[in-house]
């Protein structure tokens, strides 16, 4: 793992977007693993600027998102499908047929997991997987557990995740389940970029850097991947 510490979230967004620009310009049909949440939004804004300036094109890019809520319509304002379209896809020249999401309403979760795994494989694997981190150390929706997961699966969200995300749903109770890429699917990405900003992430970031690998701290598995870049602002890095 290579950890880089920045002054603030804006500086991270510039550096992260540069990493994407290098990849996209050297491999215009790259496969990107994308993440939702507040953390990646400034990076997506920089990617949109780069696209508008003619510096990058998403025309031949394929994307796989990490996760999607269950029991929510794909077009619901809080779905991750909507989030990605509002924050990136509708603003760049991506080919919608190359945009991939897990179906949170799939009647057969095992079949959906297999479908996603096969689609990732058929695309040639994920070149660069973007990750945020939960205050409980989750990556995607891999919550603290007794064992590391492999391919995508249906997860029961923990109270910590519900406490962090309920704000987006206002008075409507947020979903209790999600379909998420598993730890194995994330770890098979060729390169991983994890971004963490703000003091609330400092404990999880410290645990990630302790070197101990345990499914109780799902992000800790990243210690076993040989190409991980971690971008932190000073607040997230304050316990290192
Ligand atoms: P956040 O979520 O970017 O909204 O903090 C990150 C995560 O839960 O992975």
GROMACS .gro file of C-alpha atoms and ligand atoms in nm:
model
  249
    1UNK     CA    1   0.000   0.000   0.000
    2UNK     CA    2   0.123   0.346  -0.082
    3UNK     CA    3  -0.031   0.614   0.136
    4UNK     CA    4  -0.034   0.977   0.025
    5UNK     CA    5  -0.150   1.253   0.260
    6UNK     CA    6  -0.298   1.574   0.120
    7UNK     CA    7  -0.394   1.906   0.270
    8UNK     CA    8  -0.764   1.869   0.191
    9UNK     CA    9  -1.030   1.688  -0.013
   10UNK     CA   10  -0.989   1.921  -0.313
   11UNK     CA   11  -0.621   1.829  -0.349
   12UNK     CA   12  -0.710   1.461  -0.334
   13UNK     CA   13  -0.972   1.508  -0.604
   14UNK     CA   14  -0.713   1.666  -0.837
   15UNK     CA   15  -0.460   1.387  -0.776
   16UNK     CA   16  -0.721   1.111  -0.809
   17UNK     CA   17  -0.854   1.255  -1.135
   18UNK     CA   18  -0.495   1.272  -1.268
   19UNK     CA   19  -0.458   0.901  -1.197
   20UNK     CA   20  -0.772   0.834  -1.401
   21UNK     CA   21  -0.653   1.061  -1.680
   22UNK     CA   22  -0.326   0.867  -1.709
   23UNK     CA   23  -0.511   0.537  -1.718
   24UNK     CA   24  -0.780   0.647  -1.965
   25UNK     CA   25  -0.530   0.807  -2.201
   26UNK     CA   26  -0.302   0.503  -2.197
   27UNK     CA   27  -0.596   0.260  -2.219
   28UNK     CA   28  -0.904   0.430  -2.369
   29UNK     CA   29  -1.114   0.115  -2.318
   30UNK     CA   30  -1.015   0.075  -1.951
   31UNK     CA   31  -1.250  -0.094  -1.703
   32UNK     CA   32  -1.325   0.125  -1.403
   33UNK     CA   33  -1.467   0.010  -1.073
   34UNK     CA   34  -1.661   0.303  -0.932
   35UNK     CA   35  -1.788   0.399  -0.589
   36UNK     CA   36  -2.069   0.610  -0.450
   37UNK     CA   37  -2.089   0.818  -0.132
   38UNK     CA   38  -1.979   1.172  -0.059
   39UNK     CA   39  -1.605   1.104  -0.085
   40UNK     CA   40  -1.567   1.044  -0.462
   41UNK     CA   41  -1.790   1.335  -0.570
   42UNK     CA   42  -1.507   1.596  -0.599
   43UNK     CA   43  -1.303   1.344  -0.803
   44UNK     CA   44  -1.599   1.293  -1.036
   45UNK     CA   45  -1.630   1.672  -1.069
   46UNK     CA   46  -1.267   1.691  -1.180
   47UNK     CA   47  -1.319   1.409  -1.429
   48UNK     CA   48  -1.617   1.598  -1.575
   49UNK     CA   49  -1.398   1.910  -1.611
   50UNK     CA   50  -1.129   1.704  -1.785
   51UNK     CA   51  -1.391   1.564  -2.022
   52UNK     CA   52  -1.527   1.914  -2.094
   53UNK     CA   53  -1.174   2.037  -2.166
   54UNK     CA   54  -1.122   1.753  -2.413
   55UNK     CA   55  -0.853   1.590  -2.197
   56UNK     CA   56  -1.032   1.254  -2.158
   57UNK     CA   57  -1.313   1.059  -2.317
   58UNK     CA   58  -1.529   0.787  -2.162
   59UNK     CA   59  -1.653   0.669  -2.503
   60UNK     CA   60  -1.492   0.325  -2.479
   61UNK     CA   61  -1.477   0.296  -2.099
   62UNK     CA   62  -1.660   0.018  -1.915
   63UNK     CA   63  -1.771   0.071  -1.555
   64UNK     CA   64  -1.878  -0.156  -1.271
   65UNK     CA   65  -2.022  -0.001  -0.958
   66UNK     CA   66  -1.949  -0.156  -0.623
   67UNK     CA   67  -2.295  -0.185  -0.479
   68UNK     CA   68  -2.665  -0.105  -0.495
   69UNK     CA   69  -2.943  -0.092  -0.238
   70UNK     CA   70  -3.209  -0.363  -0.232
   71UNK     CA   71  -3.581  -0.281  -0.224
   72UNK     CA   72  -3.532   0.049  -0.404
   73UNK     CA   73  -3.627   0.119  -0.764
   74UNK     CA   74  -3.323   0.165  -0.988
   75UNK     CA   75  -3.456   0.512  -1.076
   76UNK     CA   76  -3.528   0.612  -0.715
   77UNK     CA   77  -3.354   0.939  -0.630
   78UNK     CA   78  -3.146   0.755  -0.367
   79UNK     CA   79  -3.037   0.458  -0.578
   80UNK     CA   80  -2.670   0.436  -0.661
   81UNK     CA   81  -2.772   0.406  -1.027
   82UNK     CA   82  -2.925   0.755  -1.000
   83UNK     CA   83  -2.629   0.882  -0.797
   84UNK     CA   84  -2.379   0.781  -1.064
   85UNK     CA   85  -2.587   0.925  -1.345
   86UNK     CA   86  -2.632   1.256  -1.162
   87UNK     CA   87  -2.271   1.285  -1.049
   88UNK     CA   88  -2.085   1.153  -1.354
   89UNK     CA   89  -2.245   0.950  -1.631
   90UNK     CA   90  -2.497   1.207  -1.757
   91UNK     CA   91  -2.217   1.465  -1.783
   92UNK     CA   92  -1.964   1.268  -1.988
   93UNK     CA   93  -1.969   1.072  -2.314
   94UNK     CA   94  -2.001   0.729  -2.154
   95UNK     CA   95  -2.179   0.457  -2.351
   96UNK     CA   96  -2.472   0.349  -2.131
   97UNK     CA   97  -2.441  -0.008  -2.260
   98UNK     CA   98  -2.097  -0.026  -2.094
   99UNK     CA   99  -2.228   0.088  -1.752
  100UNK     CA  100  -2.279  -0.200  -1.509
  101UNK     CA  101  -2.460  -0.220  -1.176
  102UNK     CA  102  -2.563  -0.499  -0.946
  103UNK     CA  103  -2.942  -0.535  -0.946
  104UNK     CA  104  -3.056  -0.477  -0.589
  105UNK     CA  105  -3.397  -0.622  -0.676
  106UNK     CA  106  -3.275  -0.939  -0.845
  107UNK     CA  107  -3.505  -1.228  -0.745
  108UNK     CA  108  -3.207  -1.469  -0.727
  109UNK     CA  109  -2.905  -1.308  -0.558
  110UNK     CA  110  -2.674  -1.599  -0.637
  111UNK     CA  111  -2.758  -1.580  -1.006
  112UNK     CA  112  -2.709  -1.202  -0.995
  113UNK     CA  113  -2.371  -1.248  -0.828
  114UNK     CA  114  -2.264  -1.493  -1.101
  115UNK     CA  115  -2.388  -1.260  -1.373
  116UNK     CA  116  -2.178  -0.972  -1.233
  117UNK     CA  117  -1.867  -1.187  -1.187
  118UNK     CA  118  -1.895  -1.312  -1.545
  119UNK     CA  119  -1.949  -0.961  -1.681
  120UNK     CA  120  -1.636  -0.836  -1.500
  121UNK     CA  121  -1.436  -1.130  -1.633
  122UNK     CA  122  -1.569  -1.083  -1.988
  123UNK     CA  123  -1.465  -0.716  -1.972
  124UNK     CA  124  -1.109  -0.826  -1.889
  125UNK     CA  125  -1.120  -0.748  -1.516
  126UNK     CA  126  -1.121  -0.413  -1.338
  127UNK     CA  127  -0.819  -0.196  -1.414
  128UNK     CA  128  -0.872   0.059  -1.138
  129UNK     CA  129  -1.115   0.016  -0.850
  130UNK     CA  130  -1.212   0.324  -0.654
  131UNK     CA  131  -1.304   0.272  -0.289
  132UNK     CA  132  -1.427   0.482  -0.003
  133UNK     CA  133  -1.416   0.349   0.351
  134UNK     CA  134  -1.687   0.327   0.613
  135UNK     CA  135  -1.636   0.452   0.968
  136UNK     CA  136  -1.656   0.080   1.061
  137UNK     CA  137  -1.388  -0.010   0.807
  138UNK     CA  138  -1.628  -0.141   0.543
  139UNK     CA  139  -1.534  -0.132   0.176
  140UNK     CA  140  -1.826  -0.132  -0.065
  141UNK     CA  141  -2.092  -0.278   0.167
  142UNK     CA  142  -1.866  -0.548   0.308
  143UNK     CA  143  -1.949  -0.493   0.672
  144UNK     CA  144  -1.739  -0.629   0.961
  145UNK     CA  145  -1.792  -1.006   0.954
  146UNK     CA  146  -1.649  -1.340   1.067
  147UNK     CA  147  -1.511  -1.422   0.722
  148UNK     CA  148  -1.400  -1.238   0.414
  149UNK     CA  149  -1.650  -1.268   0.130
  150UNK     CA  150  -1.567  -1.355  -0.230
  151UNK     CA  151  -1.809  -1.263  -0.509
  152UNK     CA  152  -2.109  -1.029  -0.485
  153UNK     CA  153  -2.378  -1.109  -0.228
  154UNK     CA  154  -2.679  -0.966  -0.046
  155UNK     CA  155  -2.573  -0.799   0.277
  156UNK     CA  156  -2.765  -0.682   0.583
  157UNK     CA  157  -2.643  -0.328   0.649
  158UNK     CA  158  -2.506  -0.258   0.996
  159UNK     CA  159  -2.640   0.012   1.225
  160UNK     CA  160  -2.319   0.210   1.174
  161UNK     CA  161  -2.379   0.222   0.798
  162UNK     CA  162  -2.745   0.310   0.849
  163UNK     CA  163  -2.642   0.591   1.086
  164UNK     CA  164  -2.402   0.726   0.823
  165UNK     CA  165  -2.639   0.704   0.524
  166UNK     CA  166  -2.988   0.767   0.663
  167UNK     CA  167  -2.933   1.143   0.614
  168UNK     CA  168  -2.967   1.101   0.237
  169UNK     CA  169  -3.315   0.950   0.278
  170UNK     CA  170  -3.461   1.220   0.506
  171UNK     CA  171  -3.769   1.091   0.689
  172UNK     CA  172  -3.803   0.777   0.476
  173UNK     CA  173  -3.634   0.476   0.640
  174UNK     CA  174  -3.337   0.370   0.426
  175UNK     CA  175  -3.303   0.018   0.289
  176UNK     CA  176  -3.170  -0.247   0.530
  177UNK     CA  177  -3.014  -0.462   0.258
  178UNK     CA  178  -2.783  -0.411  -0.038
  179UNK     CA  179  -2.614  -0.614  -0.309
  180UNK     CA  180  -2.241  -0.556  -0.288
  181UNK     CA  181  -1.931  -0.672  -0.464
  182UNK     CA  182  -1.750  -0.911  -0.231
  183UNK     CA  183  -1.398  -0.875  -0.098
  184UNK     CA  184  -1.268  -1.129  -0.351
  185UNK     CA  185  -1.414  -0.936  -0.644
  186UNK     CA  186  -1.257  -0.613  -0.515
  187UNK     CA  187  -0.919  -0.779  -0.454
  188UNK     CA  188  -0.909  -0.913  -0.811
  189UNK     CA  189  -0.892  -0.553  -0.942
  190UNK     CA  190  -0.555  -0.480  -1.097
  191UNK     CA  191  -0.513  -0.154  -0.908
  192UNK     CA  192  -0.708  -0.002  -0.618
  193UNK     CA  193  -0.744   0.361  -0.514
  194UNK     CA  194  -0.893   0.420  -0.169
  195UNK     CA  195  -0.989   0.773  -0.072
  196UNK     CA  196  -1.075   0.880   0.282
  197UNK     CA  197  -1.145   1.232   0.404
  198UNK     CA  198  -1.252   1.373   0.738
  199UNK     CA  199  -1.190   1.288   1.100
  200UNK     CA  200  -1.474   1.033   1.114
  201UNK     CA  201  -1.258   0.800   0.903
  202UNK     CA  202  -0.944   0.834   1.118
  203UNK     CA  203  -1.003   0.518   1.328
  204UNK     CA  204  -1.072   0.302   1.022
  205UNK     CA  205  -0.765   0.447   0.847
  206UNK     CA  206  -0.551   0.371   1.153
  207UNK     CA  207  -0.682   0.012   1.165
  208UNK     CA  208  -0.604  -0.029   0.794
  209UNK     CA  209  -0.245   0.078   0.858
  210UNK     CA  210  -0.193  -0.145   1.163
  211UNK     CA  211  -0.106  -0.431   0.927
  212UNK     CA  212  -0.342  -0.677   1.098
  213UNK     CA  213  -0.570  -0.844   0.842
  214UNK     CA  214  -0.910  -0.938   0.984
  215UNK     CA  215  -1.266  -0.960   0.847
  216UNK     CA  216  -1.375  -0.758   1.150
  217UNK     CA  217  -1.205  -0.466   0.969
  218UNK     CA  218  -1.290  -0.543   0.605
  219UNK     CA  219  -1.057  -0.277   0.457
  220UNK     CA  220  -0.760  -0.449   0.625
  221UNK     CA  221  -0.755  -0.704   0.340
  222UNK     CA  222  -0.602  -0.432   0.121
  223UNK     CA  223  -0.272  -0.502   0.297
  224UNK     CA  224  -0.260  -0.818   0.085
  225UNK     CA  225  -0.302  -0.644  -0.253
  226UNK     CA  226   0.017  -0.541  -0.426
  227UNK     CA  227  -0.105  -0.224  -0.602
  228UNK     CA  228  -0.305  -0.003  -0.366
  229UNK     CA  229  -0.286   0.375  -0.342
  230UNK     CA  230  -0.447   0.538  -0.040
  231UNK     CA  231  -0.522   0.910  -0.057
  232UNK     CA  232  -0.602   1.077   0.274
  233UNK     CA  233  -0.663   1.429   0.386
  234UNK     CA  234  -0.495   1.544   0.707
  235UNK     CA  235  -0.807   1.480   0.915
  236UNK     CA  236  -0.841   1.118   0.803
  237UNK     CA  237  -0.467   1.066   0.855
  238UNK     CA  238  -0.456   1.224   1.199
  239UNK     CA  239  -0.405   0.897   1.392
  240UNK     CA  240  -0.124   0.768   1.170
  241LIG     P1  241  -1.882   0.829   0.223
  241LIG     O1  242  -1.900   0.670   0.226
  241LIG     O2  243  -1.795   0.858   0.106
  241LIG     O3  244  -2.021   0.882   0.203
  241LIG     O4  245  -1.821   0.868   0.352
  241LIG     C1  246  -1.786   0.590   0.210
  241LIG     C2  247  -1.822   0.446   0.233
  241LIG     O5  248  -1.913   0.418   0.313
  241LIG     O6  249  -1.758   0.360   0.172
   0.00000   0.00000   0.00000
